[in-house]
Amino acid sequence: MAKETDGNYGHILKYTGVFGGVQGLNILMGLVRNKLVALLLGPEGMGLASLFNTTTNFISQTTNLGLSFSAVTRISAVFETHDEAQMAQAVKTVRAWSLLTALVGMLVCVLAGPLLSEYTFSWGNHTLHFILLAPAVGLMAITGGETAILKGARRLRSLAVIQVYAVIVSLLVSVPVYYFFGQSGIVPVIVLLALVMMLLTIRHSYRLYPLRLRGSKGVLGDGLNMVRLGIAFVVAGAMGSGAEMFVRSYLNVHGDLEAVGLYNAGFILIVTYASMVFSAMETDYFPRLSSLGDDVARLNQMVNRQIEVSLLIVSPMLAALIIGLPVLIPLLYSHDFLPVIAMAQVAVFSMYLKALSLPVGYITLAKGDSVAYMVLEGCYDVLFVALLVVGYQWWGLYGAGVALSISYLSDLALVGGWAAWRYHYRVSGPVVYYAAIQLSLGAAVYLVSLLDHPWLYWSLGILLCLVSLLISLYILHQKTSLWTALIDKFKAHARS
């Protein structure tokens, strides 16, 4: 294997491990919190919390003007110049727009309360709940701006620390509130956690760039180009949040709160589990992809290698998840959530497909084609909602799981076809080969999960998971020298 190839694969594997490790720690602590909250609230309470959270996220994403994306680009560009005066002005601009979007978001949440109550719930009047959630929307807008400043200034360690502390504090805050107040504590917990996240973020960002109000005149005008860049991402994010909100509202109206809670538990479990691998893409892969310009050959090479590494790492984890769900669900939630197992097992295939589609989807973002990105996201959201409605009507929650996997297959076809036509992306032979192997093993594991015989279930399931793991380790060993470097480092420590 050529040295240049080895270095690229090793870089991807290294940073996937670094950022995945931080995400894994967050997930572990988050699972403890979810377990305790599930015991305290039950499926119905989890469903209610899911409805409020998705609605709050929807309002936040429709009113934040895309600052979480466009502000990173603005801050990062100024940061590279090492001009402190320009940097101070850019930070003021981001903070001014963040404050403006916070006020607008709160106002929208208050005014839209009656409408949200009518279309989100089929019972009771929840207008007051949505009005009380308005501060959370404002706090999230300020947090988004400060987070963008830290990202643009390359303060990745600070971001990791914030995430870890946020999960710990959320556990310490939410569990006592739910214990004493039950479902009545859902709205206060959402607001309190938004406040905690904002305070943790500004603690780091204000230390880096102290808050200065003097000289802020005219900063809103300086940020117009930044805002224009983010509009398409606002629309795409709003469509995504709107689709998630519609799905949960549909399940609530045509099913019940328990159905919402079960669906949300299964969805969160498979998505957060796989995010340990995908979390590195925005932080490491996307900036590298954006720097390639119009070099088609290097773009194809980088995208295909990212797919290979992501697929090889995530596949054994997903195979183990399929087999382990009957143990994980009652362990992480409670026995009341056992009906979601069948849905979650079939929905796991959506994450196999995401490993193939996500690196390709970033090409559109790297090229700055915000309108194309918006259209592609809109098509996916429409397909996702339509498939889930049909799937739930035919087969209940299991049908919802099938719909999730089919929607990700549709997304792969959409982004892959667009990238091939617009950017001349070509999938490599190794990607097709590894995908065929790991998807076949995943399908075999799923078939084993349908067996009623416990001995066959566990013996065959564990065997197939080990085969998937060994294949991935063998291929990664062939493509990188990272294992040799780790062994050499271990020997050096042992000698010392």
Tab-separated table of C-alpha atoms in Angstrom:
chain	number	residue	atom	x	y	z
A	1	MET	CA	0.000	0.000	0.000
A	2	ALA	CA	1.422	3.369	-0.986
A	3	LYS	CA	2.514	5.719	1.716
A	4	GLU	CA	0.141	8.477	0.563
A	5	THR	CA	-2.795	6.099	0.632
A	6	ASP	CA	-1.806	4.812	4.040
A	7	GLY	CA	-1.638	8.335	5.437
A	8	ASN	CA	-5.083	9.264	4.225
A	9	TYR	CA	-6.737	6.141	5.610
A	10	GLY	CA	-4.829	6.515	8.864
A	11	HIS	CA	-5.928	10.150	9.214
A	12	ILE	CA	-9.596	9.265	8.733
A	13	LEU	CA	-9.391	6.364	11.169
A	14	LYS	CA	-7.517	8.429	13.767
A	15	TYR	CA	-9.943	11.352	13.847
A	16	THR	CA	-12.988	9.135	13.656
A	17	GLY	CA	-11.677	7.494	16.816
A	18	VAL	CA	-10.890	10.789	18.543
A	19	PHE	CA	-14.247	12.468	17.954
A	20	GLY	CA	-16.123	9.192	18.198
A	21	GLY	CA	-14.624	8.627	21.644
A	22	VAL	CA	-15.961	11.955	22.898
A	23	GLN	CA	-19.344	11.208	21.367
A	24	GLY	CA	-19.303	7.734	22.894
A	25	LEU	CA	-18.729	9.180	26.364
A	26	ASN	CA	-21.614	11.589	25.839
A	27	ILE	CA	-23.843	8.771	24.642
A	28	LEU	CA	-22.971	6.590	27.625
A	29	MET	CA	-23.945	9.288	30.093
A	30	GLY	CA	-26.983	10.165	28.010
A	31	LEU	CA	-28.143	6.549	28.114
A	32	VAL	CA	-27.984	6.585	31.913
A	33	ARG	CA	-30.139	9.711	31.887
A	34	ASN	CA	-32.605	8.180	29.394
A	35	LYS	CA	-32.864	5.051	31.525
A	36	LEU	CA	-33.768	7.012	34.642
A	37	VAL	CA	-36.134	9.348	32.765
A	38	ALA	CA	-37.851	6.367	31.113
A	39	LEU	CA	-38.455	4.779	34.504
A	40	LEU	CA	-39.818	8.042	35.900
A	41	LEU	CA	-42.000	9.109	32.962
A	42	GLY	CA	-42.811	5.880	31.113
A	43	PRO	CA	-43.567	5.694	27.346
A	44	GLU	CA	-46.324	8.333	27.515
A	45	GLY	CA	-44.129	10.836	29.345
A	46	MET	CA	-41.269	10.196	26.928
A	47	GLY	CA	-43.678	10.775	24.057
A	48	LEU	CA	-44.836	14.083	25.543
A	49	ALA	CA	-41.236	15.212	26.059
A	50	SER	CA	-40.461	14.220	22.470
A	51	LEU	CA	-43.317	16.350	21.127
A	52	PHE	CA	-42.210	19.420	23.081
A	53	ASN	CA	-38.546	18.946	22.161
A	54	THR	CA	-39.144	18.481	18.429
A	55	THR	CA	-41.485	21.476	18.348
A	56	THR	CA	-38.938	23.649	20.158
A	57	ASN	CA	-36.193	22.523	17.756
A	58	PHE	CA	-38.469	23.250	14.809
A	59	ILE	CA	-39.082	26.852	15.937
A	60	SER	CA	-35.391	27.320	16.723
A	61	GLN	CA	-34.246	26.127	13.318
A	62	THR	CA	-36.824	28.194	11.443
A	63	THR	CA	-35.828	31.432	13.197
A	64	ASN	CA	-32.038	31.178	13.642
A	65	LEU	CA	-31.251	32.315	10.048
A	66	GLY	CA	-28.736	29.525	9.576
A	67	LEU	CA	-26.152	31.147	11.857
A	68	SER	CA	-24.956	27.766	13.143
A	69	PHE	CA	-23.598	27.125	9.623
A	70	SER	CA	-22.874	30.485	8.030
A	71	ALA	CA	-21.296	32.029	11.144
A	72	VAL	CA	-18.709	29.230	11.258
A	73	THR	CA	-17.693	30.095	7.697
A	74	ARG	CA	-17.467	33.825	8.529
A	75	ILE	CA	-15.485	33.367	11.758
A	76	SER	CA	-13.198	30.749	10.227
A	77	ALA	CA	-12.307	32.968	7.259
A	78	VAL	CA	-11.428	35.915	9.535
A	79	PHE	CA	-9.564	33.659	11.973
A	80	GLU	CA	-7.174	32.594	9.195
A	81	THR	CA	-6.141	36.240	8.665
A	82	HIS	CA	-4.899	36.559	12.287
A	83	ASP	CA	-6.323	40.099	12.339
A	84	GLU	CA	-7.567	40.696	15.888
A	85	ALA	CA	-9.562	43.808	14.979
A	86	GLN	CA	-11.434	41.995	12.191
A	87	MET	CA	-11.984	39.026	14.475
A	88	ALA	CA	-13.469	41.222	17.204
A	89	GLN	CA	-15.806	42.820	14.656
A	90	ALA	CA	-16.857	39.423	13.265
A	91	VAL	CA	-17.616	38.147	16.783
A	92	LYS	CA	-19.720	41.253	17.497
A	93	THR	CA	-21.640	40.684	14.258
A	94	VAL	CA	-22.412	37.058	15.093
A	95	ARG	CA	-23.497	37.948	18.625
A	96	ALA	CA	-25.741	40.780	17.424
A	97	TRP	CA	-27.517	38.535	14.933
A	98	SER	CA	-27.765	35.760	17.542
A	99	LEU	CA	-29.509	38.140	19.942
A	100	LEU	CA	-31.868	39.297	17.199
A	101	THR	CA	-32.797	35.734	16.218
A	102	ALA	CA	-33.269	34.874	19.907
A	103	LEU	CA	-35.845	37.652	20.311
A	104	VAL	CA	-37.606	36.740	17.056
A	105	GLY	CA	-37.666	33.052	17.991
A	106	MET	CA	-39.221	33.760	21.379
A	107	LEU	CA	-41.875	35.987	19.804
A	108	VAL	CA	-42.756	33.348	17.191
A	109	CYS	CA	-43.036	30.655	19.872
A	110	VAL	CA	-45.447	32.801	21.903
A	111	LEU	CA	-47.595	33.863	18.930
A	112	ALA	CA	-47.699	30.385	17.388
A	113	GLY	CA	-48.626	28.699	20.692
A	114	PRO	CA	-52.349	28.214	19.915
A	115	LEU	CA	-51.597	26.887	16.418
A	116	LEU	CA	-48.920	24.496	17.675
A	117	SER	CA	-51.253	23.214	20.372
A	118	GLU	CA	-54.023	22.533	17.860
A	119	TYR	CA	-51.925	20.675	15.313
A	120	THR	CA	-49.554	18.857	17.667
A	121	PHE	CA	-52.069	17.462	20.153
A	122	SER	CA	-55.435	15.811	19.703
A	123	TRP	CA	-56.387	16.437	23.349
A	124	GLY	CA	-56.285	19.384	25.748
A	125	ASN	CA	-55.065	22.952	25.331
A	126	HIS	CA	-51.255	23.181	25.488
A	127	THR	CA	-50.888	26.818	24.431
A	128	LEU	CA	-49.418	27.823	27.793
A	129	HIS	CA	-46.806	25.080	27.536
A	130	PHE	CA	-45.556	26.450	24.217
A	131	ILE	CA	-45.498	30.009	25.586
A	132	LEU	CA	-43.416	28.825	28.540
A	133	LEU	CA	-41.017	27.133	26.092
A	134	ALA	CA	-40.237	30.473	24.411
A	135	PRO	CA	-37.164	31.181	26.634
A	136	ALA	CA	-35.667	27.858	25.540
A	137	VAL	CA	-35.860	28.962	21.893
A	138	GLY	CA	-34.076	32.223	22.706
A	139	LEU	CA	-31.372	30.497	24.751
A	140	MET	CA	-30.758	27.997	21.943
A	141	ALA	CA	-30.227	30.854	19.454
A	142	ILE	CA	-27.573	32.479	21.653
A	143	THR	CA	-25.907	29.102	22.229
A	144	GLY	CA	-25.824	28.469	18.483
A	145	GLY	CA	-24.016	31.738	17.805
A	146	GLU	CA	-21.434	31.205	20.543
A	147	THR	CA	-20.868	27.614	19.416
A	148	ALA	CA	-20.244	28.863	15.860
A	149	ILE	CA	-17.609	31.261	17.229
A	150	LEU	CA	-15.814	28.406	19.004
A	151	LYS	CA	-15.945	26.214	15.893
A	152	GLY	CA	-14.634	28.968	13.638
A	153	ALA	CA	-11.796	29.669	16.076
A	154	ARG	CA	-10.849	25.958	16.104
A	155	ARG	CA	-11.638	25.491	19.794
A	156	LEU	CA	-12.593	21.823	19.386
A	157	ARG	CA	-11.379	20.881	22.856
A	158	SER	CA	-13.677	23.489	24.406
A	159	LEU	CA	-16.604	22.145	22.412
A	160	ALA	CA	-15.886	18.615	23.612
A	161	VAL	CA	-15.680	19.773	27.237
A	162	ILE	CA	-18.965	21.658	26.887
A	163	GLN	CA	-20.702	18.556	25.560
A	164	VAL	CA	-19.433	16.376	28.394
A	165	TYR	CA	-20.436	18.835	31.118
A	166	ALA	CA	-23.810	19.438	29.464
A	167	VAL	CA	-24.665	15.735	29.609
A	168	ILE	CA	-23.596	15.491	33.262
A	169	VAL	CA	-25.601	18.563	34.282
A	170	SER	CA	-28.640	17.424	32.293
A	171	LEU	CA	-28.594	14.204	34.304
A	172	LEU	CA	-28.314	16.078	37.612
A	173	VAL	CA	-31.092	18.514	36.665
A	174	SER	CA	-33.676	16.399	34.846
A	175	VAL	CA	-33.837	13.338	37.110
A	176	PRO	CA	-34.715	15.197	40.364
A	177	VAL	CA	-37.270	17.398	38.570
A	178	TYR	CA	-38.977	14.394	36.952
A	179	TYR	CA	-38.851	12.491	40.231
A	180	PHE	CA	-40.725	15.196	42.150
A	181	PHE	CA	-42.973	16.631	39.420
A	182	GLY	CA	-43.389	13.846	36.838
A	183	GLN	CA	-44.737	14.993	33.469
A	184	SER	CA	-45.324	18.489	34.876
A	185	GLY	CA	-41.553	18.928	34.954
A	186	ILE	CA	-41.019	18.384	31.210
A	187	VAL	CA	-41.298	22.049	30.164
A	188	PRO	CA	-39.144	23.366	33.059
A	189	VAL	CA	-36.480	20.759	32.280
A	190	ILE	CA	-36.307	21.798	28.601
A	191	VAL	CA	-35.854	25.465	29.601
A	192	LEU	CA	-33.342	24.671	32.363
A	193	LEU	CA	-31.219	22.493	30.074
A	194	ALA	CA	-31.214	25.213	27.387
A	195	LEU	CA	-30.027	27.673	30.047
A	196	VAL	CA	-27.295	25.314	31.249
A	197	MET	CA	-26.060	24.763	27.685
A	198	MET	CA	-25.919	28.509	27.067
A	199	LEU	CA	-24.039	29.221	30.314
A	200	LEU	CA	-21.494	26.466	29.627
A	201	THR	CA	-20.935	27.745	26.087
A	202	ILE	CA	-20.549	31.437	26.900
A	203	ARG	CA	-18.165	30.536	29.728
A	204	HIS	CA	-15.706	29.359	27.057
A	205	SER	CA	-16.540	31.797	24.273
A	206	TYR	CA	-16.531	34.905	26.508
A	207	ARG	CA	-13.177	33.858	27.932
A	208	LEU	CA	-11.821	33.623	24.388
A	209	TYR	CA	-13.558	36.767	23.113
A	210	PRO	CA	-14.954	38.896	25.973
A	211	LEU	CA	-18.330	40.540	25.448
A	212	ARG	CA	-17.879	44.122	24.240
A	213	LEU	CA	-20.921	46.274	23.531
A	214	ARG	CA	-19.021	49.438	22.576
A	215	GLY	CA	-18.650	49.889	18.828
A	216	SER	CA	-21.563	47.608	17.968
A	217	LYS	CA	-23.303	50.164	15.759
A	218	GLY	CA	-23.837	48.886	12.236
A	219	VAL	CA	-22.845	45.273	12.936
A	220	LEU	CA	-26.191	43.945	11.716
A	221	GLY	CA	-25.460	45.351	8.272
A	222	ASP	CA	-22.029	43.672	8.283
A	223	GLY	CA	-23.690	40.298	8.670
A	224	LEU	CA	-26.135	40.440	5.756
A	225	ASN	CA	-23.985	38.254	3.485
A	226	MET	CA	-23.583	35.750	6.305
A	227	VAL	CA	-27.354	35.624	6.784
A	228	ARG	CA	-28.041	35.209	3.060
A	229	LEU	CA	-25.714	32.220	2.998
A	230	GLY	CA	-27.651	30.572	5.802
A	231	ILE	CA	-31.177	31.033	4.442
A	232	ALA	CA	-31.164	27.847	2.366
A	233	PHE	CA	-29.901	25.907	5.376
A	234	VAL	CA	-32.696	27.382	7.475
A	235	VAL	CA	-35.234	26.116	4.970
A	236	ALA	CA	-33.589	22.668	4.831
A	237	GLY	CA	-33.365	22.464	8.626
A	238	ALA	CA	-36.944	23.636	9.023
A	239	MET	CA	-38.153	20.992	6.592
A	240	GLY	CA	-36.233	18.320	8.496
A	241	SER	CA	-37.516	19.429	11.902
A	242	GLY	CA	-40.986	19.882	10.444
A	243	ALA	CA	-40.945	16.344	9.093
A	244	GLU	CA	-39.895	14.951	12.477
A	245	MET	CA	-42.550	17.035	14.233
A	246	PHE	CA	-45.224	15.938	11.745
A	247	VAL	CA	-44.312	12.267	12.188
A	248	ARG	CA	-44.578	12.464	15.970
A	249	SER	CA	-47.816	14.427	15.762
A	250	TYR	CA	-49.190	11.858	13.300
A	251	LEU	CA	-48.290	8.992	15.629
A	252	ASN	CA	-49.901	10.872	18.521
A	253	VAL	CA	-53.137	11.564	16.627
A	254	HIS	CA	-53.478	8.222	14.801
A	255	GLY	CA	-51.904	6.162	17.574
A	256	ASP	CA	-51.268	7.518	21.073
A	257	LEU	CA	-48.547	9.053	23.227
A	258	GLU	CA	-47.177	5.585	23.924
A	259	ALA	CA	-46.591	5.056	20.192
A	260	VAL	CA	-44.713	8.362	20.057
A	261	GLY	CA	-42.577	7.385	23.045
A	262	LEU	CA	-41.762	3.959	21.612
A	263	TYR	CA	-40.907	5.357	18.171
A	264	ASN	CA	-38.742	8.079	19.693
A	265	ALA	CA	-36.892	5.603	21.919
A	266	GLY	CA	-36.094	3.303	18.987
A	267	PHE	CA	-35.121	6.180	16.706
A	268	ILE	CA	-32.842	7.842	19.257
A	269	LEU	CA	-31.155	4.548	20.140
A	270	ILE	CA	-30.084	3.628	16.599
A	271	VAL	CA	-29.164	7.191	15.585
A	272	THR	CA	-27.110	8.033	18.685
A	273	TYR	CA	-25.389	4.624	18.580
A	274	ALA	CA	-24.166	5.216	15.022
A	275	SER	CA	-23.321	8.879	15.650
A	276	MET	CA	-20.103	7.784	17.388
A	277	VAL	CA	-18.761	7.128	13.878
A	278	PHE	CA	-20.522	9.929	11.999
A	279	SER	CA	-19.635	12.700	14.487
A	280	ALA	CA	-16.149	13.130	13.003
A	281	MET	CA	-17.441	14.091	9.550
A	282	GLU	CA	-18.555	17.630	10.312
A	283	THR	CA	-15.459	18.383	12.372
A	284	ASP	CA	-12.698	16.821	10.255
A	285	TYR	CA	-13.953	15.459	6.923
A	286	PHE	CA	-16.070	18.432	5.793
A	287	PRO	CA	-13.283	21.068	6.122
A	288	ARG	CA	-10.869	18.812	4.217
A	289	LEU	CA	-13.446	18.197	1.495
A	290	SER	CA	-14.142	21.924	1.185
A	291	SER	CA	-10.464	22.629	0.484
A	292	LEU	CA	-10.251	20.476	-2.649
A	293	GLY	CA	-11.726	22.998	-5.100
A	294	ASP	CA	-12.463	21.487	-8.515
A	295	ASP	CA	-10.066	18.545	-8.286
A	296	VAL	CA	-12.467	15.722	-9.234
A	297	ALA	CA	-9.926	12.913	-8.836
A	298	ARG	CA	-8.970	13.914	-5.289
A	299	LEU	CA	-12.625	14.494	-4.400
A	300	ASN	CA	-13.592	10.984	-5.525
A	301	GLN	CA	-10.656	9.524	-3.630
A	302	MET	CA	-11.436	11.383	-0.407
A	303	VAL	CA	-15.184	10.642	-0.470
A	304	ASN	CA	-14.719	6.956	-1.245
A	305	ARG	CA	-12.116	6.513	1.477
A	306	GLN	CA	-14.374	8.224	4.003
A	307	ILE	CA	-17.194	5.847	3.034
A	308	GLU	CA	-14.909	2.822	3.342
A	309	VAL	CA	-13.658	3.696	6.828
A	310	SER	CA	-17.097	4.753	8.103
A	311	LEU	CA	-18.759	1.595	6.783
A	312	LEU	CA	-16.042	-0.717	8.116
A	313	ILE	CA	-16.195	0.819	11.594
A	314	VAL	CA	-19.954	1.139	11.940
A	315	SER	CA	-20.997	-2.231	10.439
A	316	PRO	CA	-19.859	-4.508	13.304
A	317	MET	CA	-21.456	-2.081	15.778
A	318	LEU	CA	-24.777	-2.198	13.919
A	319	ALA	CA	-24.700	-5.990	13.657
A	320	ALA	CA	-24.160	-6.200	17.419
A	321	LEU	CA	-26.975	-3.707	17.961
A	322	ILE	CA	-29.453	-5.856	16.017
A	323	ILE	CA	-28.645	-8.893	18.144
A	324	GLY	CA	-28.351	-7.002	21.434
A	325	LEU	CA	-31.558	-4.945	21.289
A	326	PRO	CA	-33.647	-7.423	23.369
A	327	VAL	CA	-31.126	-6.856	26.177
A	328	LEU	CA	-30.377	-3.189	25.546
A	329	ILE	CA	-33.989	-1.926	25.403
A	330	PRO	CA	-35.008	-3.005	28.945
A	331	LEU	CA	-31.523	-2.153	30.215
A	332	LEU	CA	-31.468	1.386	28.788
A	333	TYR	CA	-35.179	2.147	29.127
A	334	SER	CA	-37.578	-0.313	30.796
A	335	HIS	CA	-39.615	-3.437	29.966
A	336	ASP	CA	-42.449	-1.126	28.858
A	337	PHE	CA	-40.360	-0.337	25.749
A	338	LEU	CA	-39.997	-3.955	24.560
A	339	PRO	CA	-42.607	-3.495	21.749
A	340	VAL	CA	-40.125	-1.227	19.920
A	341	ILE	CA	-37.537	-4.011	19.380
A	342	ALA	CA	-38.895	-5.191	16.007
A	343	MET	CA	-39.054	-1.620	14.707
A	344	ALA	CA	-35.529	-0.766	15.874
A	345	GLN	CA	-33.993	-3.953	14.447
A	346	VAL	CA	-35.242	-3.294	10.920
A	347	ALA	CA	-34.502	0.439	11.220
A	348	VAL	CA	-30.828	-0.325	11.932
A	349	PHE	CA	-30.344	-0.760	8.167
A	350	SER	CA	-30.934	2.981	7.791
A	351	MET	CA	-27.573	3.541	9.492
A	352	TYR	CA	-25.781	1.173	7.096
A	353	LEU	CA	-27.192	3.295	4.290
A	354	LYS	CA	-26.296	6.537	6.063
A	355	ALA	CA	-22.657	5.420	6.176
A	356	LEU	CA	-22.821	5.247	2.367
A	357	SER	CA	-24.807	8.434	1.727
A	358	LEU	CA	-23.521	10.952	4.296
A	359	PRO	CA	-19.989	11.395	2.870
A	360	VAL	CA	-21.512	11.868	-0.593
A	361	GLY	CA	-24.092	14.319	0.730
A	362	TYR	CA	-21.331	16.564	2.085
A	363	ILE	CA	-20.103	17.200	-1.476
A	364	THR	CA	-23.015	19.550	-2.140
A	365	LEU	CA	-22.244	21.482	1.057
A	366	ALA	CA	-18.531	21.651	0.278
A	367	LYS	CA	-19.294	23.105	-3.145
A	368	GLY	CA	-21.520	25.775	-1.598
A	369	ASP	CA	-24.583	24.693	-3.595
A	370	SER	CA	-27.016	25.657	-0.855
A	371	VAL	CA	-30.070	25.641	-3.117
A	372	ALA	CA	-29.294	22.142	-4.385
A	373	TYR	CA	-28.785	21.017	-0.804
A	374	MET	CA	-32.149	22.496	0.152
A	375	VAL	CA	-33.940	20.752	-2.727
A	376	LEU	CA	-32.319	17.384	-1.973
A	377	GLU	CA	-33.200	17.660	1.714
A	378	GLY	CA	-36.767	18.652	0.830
A	379	CYS	CA	-37.182	15.618	-1.440
A	380	TYR	CA	-35.897	13.336	1.298
A	381	ASP	CA	-38.210	14.852	3.926
A	382	VAL	CA	-41.273	14.399	1.706
A	383	LEU	CA	-40.344	10.774	0.987
A	384	PHE	CA	-39.621	10.126	4.669
A	385	VAL	CA	-43.015	11.421	5.818
A	386	ALA	CA	-44.946	9.651	3.045
A	387	LEU	CA	-43.191	6.322	3.613
A	388	LEU	CA	-43.609	6.479	7.376
A	389	VAL	CA	-47.328	7.271	7.157
A	390	VAL	CA	-47.890	4.346	4.781
A	391	GLY	CA	-45.640	2.031	6.810
A	392	TYR	CA	-47.376	2.827	10.097
A	393	GLN	CA	-50.832	2.382	8.563
A	394	TRP	CA	-49.914	-1.050	7.203
A	395	TRP	CA	-47.699	-2.557	9.928
A	396	GLY	CA	-47.713	-0.192	12.904
A	397	LEU	CA	-44.360	0.583	14.541
A	398	TYR	CA	-42.619	-2.178	12.569
A	399	GLY	CA	-43.777	-0.440	9.395
A	400	ALA	CA	-42.280	2.802	10.712
A	401	GLY	CA	-38.931	1.020	11.034
A	402	VAL	CA	-39.181	-0.319	7.487
A	403	ALA	CA	-40.048	3.191	6.287
A	404	LEU	CA	-36.939	4.626	7.960
A	405	SER	CA	-34.658	2.215	6.128
A	406	ILE	CA	-36.387	2.723	2.769
A	407	SER	CA	-36.219	6.516	3.177
A	408	TYR	CA	-32.450	6.342	3.704
A	409	LEU	CA	-32.156	4.113	0.634
A	410	SER	CA	-34.041	6.792	-1.311
A	411	ASP	CA	-31.707	9.445	0.094
A	412	LEU	CA	-28.683	7.429	-1.064
A	413	ALA	CA	-30.129	7.271	-4.577
A	414	LEU	CA	-30.906	11.022	-4.562
A	415	VAL	CA	-27.564	12.350	-3.306
A	416	GLY	CA	-25.582	9.730	-5.206
A	417	GLY	CA	-27.338	10.492	-8.489
A	418	TRP	CA	-26.949	14.252	-8.015
A	419	ALA	CA	-23.258	13.974	-7.092
A	420	ALA	CA	-22.581	11.739	-10.087
A	421	TRP	CA	-24.334	14.120	-12.490
A	422	ARG	CA	-23.255	17.473	-11.055
A	423	TYR	CA	-19.807	16.798	-9.580
A	424	HIS	CA	-18.729	13.694	-11.570
A	425	TYR	CA	-18.518	11.585	-8.434
A	426	ARG	CA	-17.844	7.904	-9.096
A	427	VAL	CA	-18.176	5.191	-6.493
A	428	SER	CA	-15.060	3.050	-6.189
A	429	GLY	CA	-14.792	-0.721	-6.489
A	430	PRO	CA	-13.736	-1.206	-2.846
A	431	VAL	CA	-16.808	0.723	-1.643
A	432	VAL	CA	-19.123	-1.574	-3.621
A	433	TYR	CA	-17.223	-4.655	-2.437
A	434	TYR	CA	-17.198	-3.722	1.262
A	435	ALA	CA	-20.829	-2.612	1.163
A	436	ALA	CA	-21.869	-5.930	-0.391
A	437	ILE	CA	-20.033	-7.894	2.312
A	438	GLN	CA	-21.173	-5.891	5.334
A	439	LEU	CA	-24.780	-5.423	4.190
A	440	SER	CA	-25.021	-9.165	3.503
A	441	LEU	CA	-23.719	-9.910	6.987
A	442	GLY	CA	-26.154	-7.372	8.436
A	443	ALA	CA	-29.039	-9.025	6.582
A	444	ALA	CA	-27.928	-12.435	7.886
A	445	VAL	CA	-27.828	-11.081	11.449
A	446	TYR	CA	-31.331	-9.671	11.006
A	447	LEU	CA	-32.634	-13.043	9.796
A	448	VAL	CA	-31.062	-14.689	12.843
A	449	SER	CA	-32.863	-12.140	15.052
A	450	LEU	CA	-36.174	-13.561	13.806
A	451	LEU	CA	-35.404	-17.003	15.275
A	452	ASP	CA	-37.372	-18.101	18.327
A	453	HIS	CA	-34.700	-20.510	19.555
A	454	PRO	CA	-32.523	-18.635	22.133
A	455	TRP	CA	-29.449	-20.850	21.682
A	456	LEU	CA	-29.402	-20.432	17.901
A	457	TYR	CA	-30.240	-16.735	18.241
A	458	TRP	CA	-27.237	-15.923	20.390
A	459	SER	CA	-24.680	-18.383	18.993
A	460	LEU	CA	-25.290	-17.565	15.312
A	461	GLY	CA	-25.786	-13.866	16.031
A	462	ILE	CA	-22.528	-13.499	17.969
A	463	LEU	CA	-20.670	-15.538	15.338
A	464	LEU	CA	-21.854	-13.276	12.512
A	465	CYS	CA	-20.973	-10.172	14.530
A	466	LEU	CA	-17.454	-11.526	15.049
A	467	VAL	CA	-17.115	-12.253	11.320
A	468	SER	CA	-18.154	-8.669	10.529
A	469	LEU	CA	-15.677	-7.318	13.091
A	470	LEU	CA	-12.768	-9.490	11.900
A	471	ILE	CA	-13.336	-8.541	8.262
A	472	SER	CA	-13.334	-4.839	9.147
A	473	LEU	CA	-10.203	-5.162	11.293
A	474	TYR	CA	-8.381	-7.096	8.562
A	475	ILE	CA	-9.187	-4.535	5.858
A	476	LEU	CA	-8.302	-1.555	8.073
A	477	HIS	CA	-5.054	-3.280	9.045
A	478	GLN	CA	-4.179	-3.702	5.362
A	479	LYS	CA	-4.927	-0.065	4.553
A	480	THR	CA	-3.295	1.733	7.490
A	481	SER	CA	-0.173	1.594	9.616
A	482	LEU	CA	-2.095	2.861	12.636
A	483	TRP	CA	-2.071	-0.539	14.322
A	484	THR	CA	1.720	-0.754	13.966
A	485	ALA	CA	2.090	2.758	15.377
A	486	LEU	CA	-0.085	1.856	18.370
A	487	ILE	CA	1.935	-1.317	19.046
A	488	ASP	CA	5.220	0.598	18.786
A	489	LYS	CA	3.926	3.239	21.193
A	490	PHE	CA	2.815	0.529	23.636
A	491	LYS	CA	6.261	-1.141	23.457
A	492	ALA	CA	7.966	2.220	24.026
A	493	HIS	CA	5.886	2.827	27.162
A	494	ALA	CA	6.597	-0.709	28.362
A	495	ARG	CA	10.378	-0.200	27.983
A	496	SER	CA	10.227	3.105	29.826
